[in-house]
Short mmCIF file of C-alpha atoms in Angstrom, two decimals:
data_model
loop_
_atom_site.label_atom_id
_atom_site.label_comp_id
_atom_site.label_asym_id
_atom_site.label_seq_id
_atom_site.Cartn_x
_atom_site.Cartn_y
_atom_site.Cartn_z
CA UNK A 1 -0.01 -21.57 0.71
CA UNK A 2 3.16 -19.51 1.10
CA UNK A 3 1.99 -16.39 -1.65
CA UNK A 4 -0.19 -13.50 -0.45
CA UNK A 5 -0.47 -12.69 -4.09
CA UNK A 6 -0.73 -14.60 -7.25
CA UNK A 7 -1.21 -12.68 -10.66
CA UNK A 8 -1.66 -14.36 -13.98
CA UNK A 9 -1.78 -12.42 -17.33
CA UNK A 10 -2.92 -9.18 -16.13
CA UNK A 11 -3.90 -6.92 -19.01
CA UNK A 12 -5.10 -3.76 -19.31
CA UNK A 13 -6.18 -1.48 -22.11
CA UNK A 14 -7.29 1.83 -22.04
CA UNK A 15 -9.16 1.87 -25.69
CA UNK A 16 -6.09 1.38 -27.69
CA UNK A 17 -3.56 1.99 -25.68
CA UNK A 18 -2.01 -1.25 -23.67
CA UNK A 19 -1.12 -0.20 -20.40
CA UNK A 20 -0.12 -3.30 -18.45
CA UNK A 21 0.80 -6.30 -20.70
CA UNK A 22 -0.07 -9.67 -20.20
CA UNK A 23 2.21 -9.80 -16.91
CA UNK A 24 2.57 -12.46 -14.49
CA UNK A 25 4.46 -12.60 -10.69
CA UNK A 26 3.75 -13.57 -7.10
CA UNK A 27 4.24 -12.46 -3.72
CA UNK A 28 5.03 -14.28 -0.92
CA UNK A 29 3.66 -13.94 2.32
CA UNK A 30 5.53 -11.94 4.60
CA UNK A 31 8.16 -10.26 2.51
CA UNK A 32 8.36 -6.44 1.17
CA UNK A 33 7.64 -6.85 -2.78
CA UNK A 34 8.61 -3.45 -4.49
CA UNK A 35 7.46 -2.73 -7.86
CA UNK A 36 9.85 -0.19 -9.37
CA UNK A 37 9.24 1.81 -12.93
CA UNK A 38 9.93 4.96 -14.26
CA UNK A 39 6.02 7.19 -14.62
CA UNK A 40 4.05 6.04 -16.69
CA UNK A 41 5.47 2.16 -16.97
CA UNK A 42 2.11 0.98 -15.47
CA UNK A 43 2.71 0.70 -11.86
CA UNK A 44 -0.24 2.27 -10.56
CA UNK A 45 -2.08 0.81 -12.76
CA UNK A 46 -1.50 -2.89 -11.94
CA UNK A 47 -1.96 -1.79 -8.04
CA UNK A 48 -4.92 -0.46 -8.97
CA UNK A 49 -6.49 -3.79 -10.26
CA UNK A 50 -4.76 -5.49 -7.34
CA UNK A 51 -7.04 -3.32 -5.14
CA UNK A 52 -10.00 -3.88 -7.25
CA UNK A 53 -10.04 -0.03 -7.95
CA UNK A 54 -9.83 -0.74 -11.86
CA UNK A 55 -11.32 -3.88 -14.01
CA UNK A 56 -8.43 -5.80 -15.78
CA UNK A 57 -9.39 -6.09 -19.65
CA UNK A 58 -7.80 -9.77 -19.14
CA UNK A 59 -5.84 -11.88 -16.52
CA UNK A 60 -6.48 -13.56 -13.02
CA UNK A 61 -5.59 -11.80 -9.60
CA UNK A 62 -5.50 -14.54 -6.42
CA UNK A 63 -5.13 -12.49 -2.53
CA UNK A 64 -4.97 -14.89 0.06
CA UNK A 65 -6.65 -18.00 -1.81
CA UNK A 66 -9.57 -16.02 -3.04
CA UNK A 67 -10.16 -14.81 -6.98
CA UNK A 68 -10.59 -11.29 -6.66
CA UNK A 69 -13.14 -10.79 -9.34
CA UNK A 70 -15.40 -14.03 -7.69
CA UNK A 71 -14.66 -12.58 -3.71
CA UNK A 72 -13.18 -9.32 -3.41
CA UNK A 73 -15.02 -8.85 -0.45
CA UNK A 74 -12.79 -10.94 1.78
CA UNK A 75 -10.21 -9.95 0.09
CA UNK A 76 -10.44 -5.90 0.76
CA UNK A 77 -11.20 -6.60 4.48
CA UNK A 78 -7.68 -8.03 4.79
CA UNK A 79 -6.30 -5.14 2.71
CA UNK A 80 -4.95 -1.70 3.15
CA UNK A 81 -4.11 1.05 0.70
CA UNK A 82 -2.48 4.50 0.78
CA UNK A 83 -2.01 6.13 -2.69
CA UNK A 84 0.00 8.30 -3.87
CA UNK A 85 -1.79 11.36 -3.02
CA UNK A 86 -2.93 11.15 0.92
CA UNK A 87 -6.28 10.44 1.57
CA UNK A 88 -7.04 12.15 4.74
CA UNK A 89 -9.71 14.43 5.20
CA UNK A 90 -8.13 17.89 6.06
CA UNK A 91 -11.14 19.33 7.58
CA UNK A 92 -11.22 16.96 10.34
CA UNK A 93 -8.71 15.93 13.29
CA UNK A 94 -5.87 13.37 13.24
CA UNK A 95 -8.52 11.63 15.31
CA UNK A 96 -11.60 11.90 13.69
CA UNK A 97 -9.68 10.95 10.47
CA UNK A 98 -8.91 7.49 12.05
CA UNK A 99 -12.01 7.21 13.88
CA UNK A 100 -13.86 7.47 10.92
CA UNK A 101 -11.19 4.99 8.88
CA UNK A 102 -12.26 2.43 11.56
CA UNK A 103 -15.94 2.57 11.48
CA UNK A 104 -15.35 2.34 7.74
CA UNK A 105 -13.30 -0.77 8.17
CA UNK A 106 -16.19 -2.05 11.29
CA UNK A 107 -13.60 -2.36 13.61
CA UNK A 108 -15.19 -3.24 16.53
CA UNK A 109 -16.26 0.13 18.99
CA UNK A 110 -14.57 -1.32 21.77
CA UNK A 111 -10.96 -1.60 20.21
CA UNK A 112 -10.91 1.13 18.01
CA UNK A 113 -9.89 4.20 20.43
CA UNK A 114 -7.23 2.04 21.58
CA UNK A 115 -5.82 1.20 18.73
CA UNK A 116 -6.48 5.07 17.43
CA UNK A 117 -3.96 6.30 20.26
CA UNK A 118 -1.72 3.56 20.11
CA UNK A 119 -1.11 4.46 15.96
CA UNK A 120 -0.84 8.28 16.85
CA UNK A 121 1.65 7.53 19.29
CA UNK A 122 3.47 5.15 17.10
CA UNK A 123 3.62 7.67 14.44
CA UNK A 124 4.37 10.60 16.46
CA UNK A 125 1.23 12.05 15.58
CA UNK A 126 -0.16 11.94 19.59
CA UNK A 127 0.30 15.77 20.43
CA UNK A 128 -1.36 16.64 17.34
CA UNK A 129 -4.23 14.72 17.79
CA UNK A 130 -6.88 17.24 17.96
CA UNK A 131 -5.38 19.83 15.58
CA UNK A 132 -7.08 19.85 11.90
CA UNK A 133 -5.17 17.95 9.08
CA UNK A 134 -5.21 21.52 7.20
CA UNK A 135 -2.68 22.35 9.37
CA UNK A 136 -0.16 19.33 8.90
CA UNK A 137 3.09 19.14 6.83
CA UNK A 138 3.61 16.60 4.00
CA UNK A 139 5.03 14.02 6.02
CA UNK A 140 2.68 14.47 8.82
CA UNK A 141 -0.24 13.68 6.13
CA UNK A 142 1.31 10.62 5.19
CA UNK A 143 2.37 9.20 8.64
CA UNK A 144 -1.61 9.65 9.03
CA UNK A 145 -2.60 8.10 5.75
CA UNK A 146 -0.46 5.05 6.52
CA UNK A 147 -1.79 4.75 9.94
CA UNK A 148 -5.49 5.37 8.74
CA UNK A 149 -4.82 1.95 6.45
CA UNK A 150 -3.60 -0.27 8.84
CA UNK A 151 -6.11 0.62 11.90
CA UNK A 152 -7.81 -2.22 11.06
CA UNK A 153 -4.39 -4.43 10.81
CA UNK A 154 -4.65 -5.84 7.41
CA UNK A 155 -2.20 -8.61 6.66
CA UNK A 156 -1.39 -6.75 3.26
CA UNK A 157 -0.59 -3.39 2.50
CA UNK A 158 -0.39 -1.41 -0.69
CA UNK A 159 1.81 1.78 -0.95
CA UNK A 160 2.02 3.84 -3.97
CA UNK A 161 5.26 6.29 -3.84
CA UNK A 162 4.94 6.50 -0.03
CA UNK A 163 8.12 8.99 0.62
CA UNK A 164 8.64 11.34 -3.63
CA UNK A 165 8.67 14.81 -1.90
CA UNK A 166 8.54 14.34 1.82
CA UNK A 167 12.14 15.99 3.45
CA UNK A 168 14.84 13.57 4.43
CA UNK A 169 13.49 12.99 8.29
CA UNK A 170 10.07 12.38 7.28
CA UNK A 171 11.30 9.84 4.25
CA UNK A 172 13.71 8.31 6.89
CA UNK A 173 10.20 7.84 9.42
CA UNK A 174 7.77 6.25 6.48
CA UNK A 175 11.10 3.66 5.43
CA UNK A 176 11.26 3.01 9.07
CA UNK A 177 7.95 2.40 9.62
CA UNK A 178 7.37 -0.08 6.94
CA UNK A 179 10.32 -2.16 8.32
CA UNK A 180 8.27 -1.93 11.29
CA UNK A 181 4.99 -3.11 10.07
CA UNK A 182 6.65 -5.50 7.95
CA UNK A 183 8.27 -7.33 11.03
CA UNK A 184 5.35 -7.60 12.41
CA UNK A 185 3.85 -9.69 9.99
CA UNK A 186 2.38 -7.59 7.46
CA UNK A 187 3.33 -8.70 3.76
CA UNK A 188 4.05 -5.40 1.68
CA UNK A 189 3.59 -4.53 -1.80
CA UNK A 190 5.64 -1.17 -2.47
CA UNK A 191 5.43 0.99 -5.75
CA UNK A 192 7.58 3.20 -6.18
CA UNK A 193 10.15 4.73 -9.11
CA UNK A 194 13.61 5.12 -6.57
CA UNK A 195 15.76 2.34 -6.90
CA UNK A 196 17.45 3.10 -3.74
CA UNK A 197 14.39 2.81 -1.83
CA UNK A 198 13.53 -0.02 -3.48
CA UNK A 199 16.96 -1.49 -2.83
CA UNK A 200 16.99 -0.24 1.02
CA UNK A 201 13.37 -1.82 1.80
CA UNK A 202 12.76 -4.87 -0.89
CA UNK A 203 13.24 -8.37 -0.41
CA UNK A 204 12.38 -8.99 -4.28
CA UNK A 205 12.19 -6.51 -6.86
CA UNK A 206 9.96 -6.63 -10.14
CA UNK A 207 10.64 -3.91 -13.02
CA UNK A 208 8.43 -2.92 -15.08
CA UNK A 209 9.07 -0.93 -18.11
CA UNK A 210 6.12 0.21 -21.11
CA UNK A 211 3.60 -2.23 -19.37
CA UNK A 212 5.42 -5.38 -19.59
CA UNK A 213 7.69 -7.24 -16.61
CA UNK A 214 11.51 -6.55 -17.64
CA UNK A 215 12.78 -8.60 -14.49
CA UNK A 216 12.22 -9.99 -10.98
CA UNK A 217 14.90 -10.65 -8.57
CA UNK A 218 16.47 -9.86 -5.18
CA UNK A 219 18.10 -6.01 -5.42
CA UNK A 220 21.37 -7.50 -4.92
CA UNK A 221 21.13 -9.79 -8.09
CA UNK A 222 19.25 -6.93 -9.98
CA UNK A 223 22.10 -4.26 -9.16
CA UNK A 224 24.88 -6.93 -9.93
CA UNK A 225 23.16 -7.18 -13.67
#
């Protein structure tokens, strides 16, 4: 089984209004999938049903062999998400934040300090571990959100818009960082509305435009179209 995701005729209405339409694409295991759309094409709503955060009105999502309506459970314990807006608590530390993210994810009590410094080191987040997240830039949020989701090294990872905003060096560190995680193993599903990210990241591209799947294909062949 070479697809970490398999999604068949995912629909989604919000009372009359059809926000994703009847779409269907896969993801292989192992590569960076970006999912590019201008606002408001339905992006964050499809990752929202992949991450069982919203109900599809229709359709059939498959993560890792396992319907996710039947067995999300095993499903979310292999998952991570950041969204759009960073998640971190900004009344507690860089480490409390990810101390916290692990009990939530029952990472065992024995690894999780370890893998806590090894992340803020990673992420260049080490000297500020014991300053309040009220305090951080932009980018420094993010770098934290994205280690907070993979401290319990899922084997898929969801990012919505990870860099819109962030200055050039901390857009160059998240892009970096992905490539990282990504040659490591970890199979990537990227939304995001800058075709140049997309391009400098992807291995496939799928567009989406008013809900509906316009194309799917490598950047190269997308570009050359």
């Amino acid at each position: 089984m070479n697809n970490a995701i398999e999604v068949y005729n995912l629909t989604k209405y919000y009372g009359d209004l059809l926000a994703v339409d009847h779409i269907f694409f896969e993801v292989q295991r192992g590569e960076v999938f970006g999912f590019l759309g201008p606002n408001g094409a339905g992006k964050t709503t499809t990752q929202r049903m992949l991450t069982t955060l919203l109900e599809p009105t229709e359709g059939q999502i498959i993560i890792h062999g396992h319907d996710l309506a039947r067995e999300s459970y095993p499903v979310k314990r292999q998952m991570g998400l950041v969204p759009e807006e960073s998640n971190v608590y900004t009344e507690l530390t860089a480490w409390d934040n990810l101390m916290f993210t692990a009990q939530l994810y029952r990472v065992p009590r024995s690894e999780r300090a370890t893998r806590a410094r090894e992340l803020l080191e990673t992420f260049g987040l080490w000297e500020k571990r014991n300053v309040k997240v009220e305090n951080f830039s932009k980018g420094m949020r993010r770098r934290l959100s994205i280690a907070m989701a993979i401290i319990h090294k899922p084997t898929l990872l969801f990012l919505d818009e990870p860099t819109p905003g962030l200055d050039a060096q901390s857009a160059r560190a998240i892009r970096d960082l992905i490539r990282q995680l990504n040659a490591e193993g970890t199979t990537i599903f990227l939304t995001t509305h800058q075709i140049e990210e997309a391009n400098q990241l992807c291995d496939r591209v799928a567009i989406i435009n008013h809900g509906r799947i316009a194309a799917i294909d490598t950047p190269e062949r997308l570009k050359a179209a």
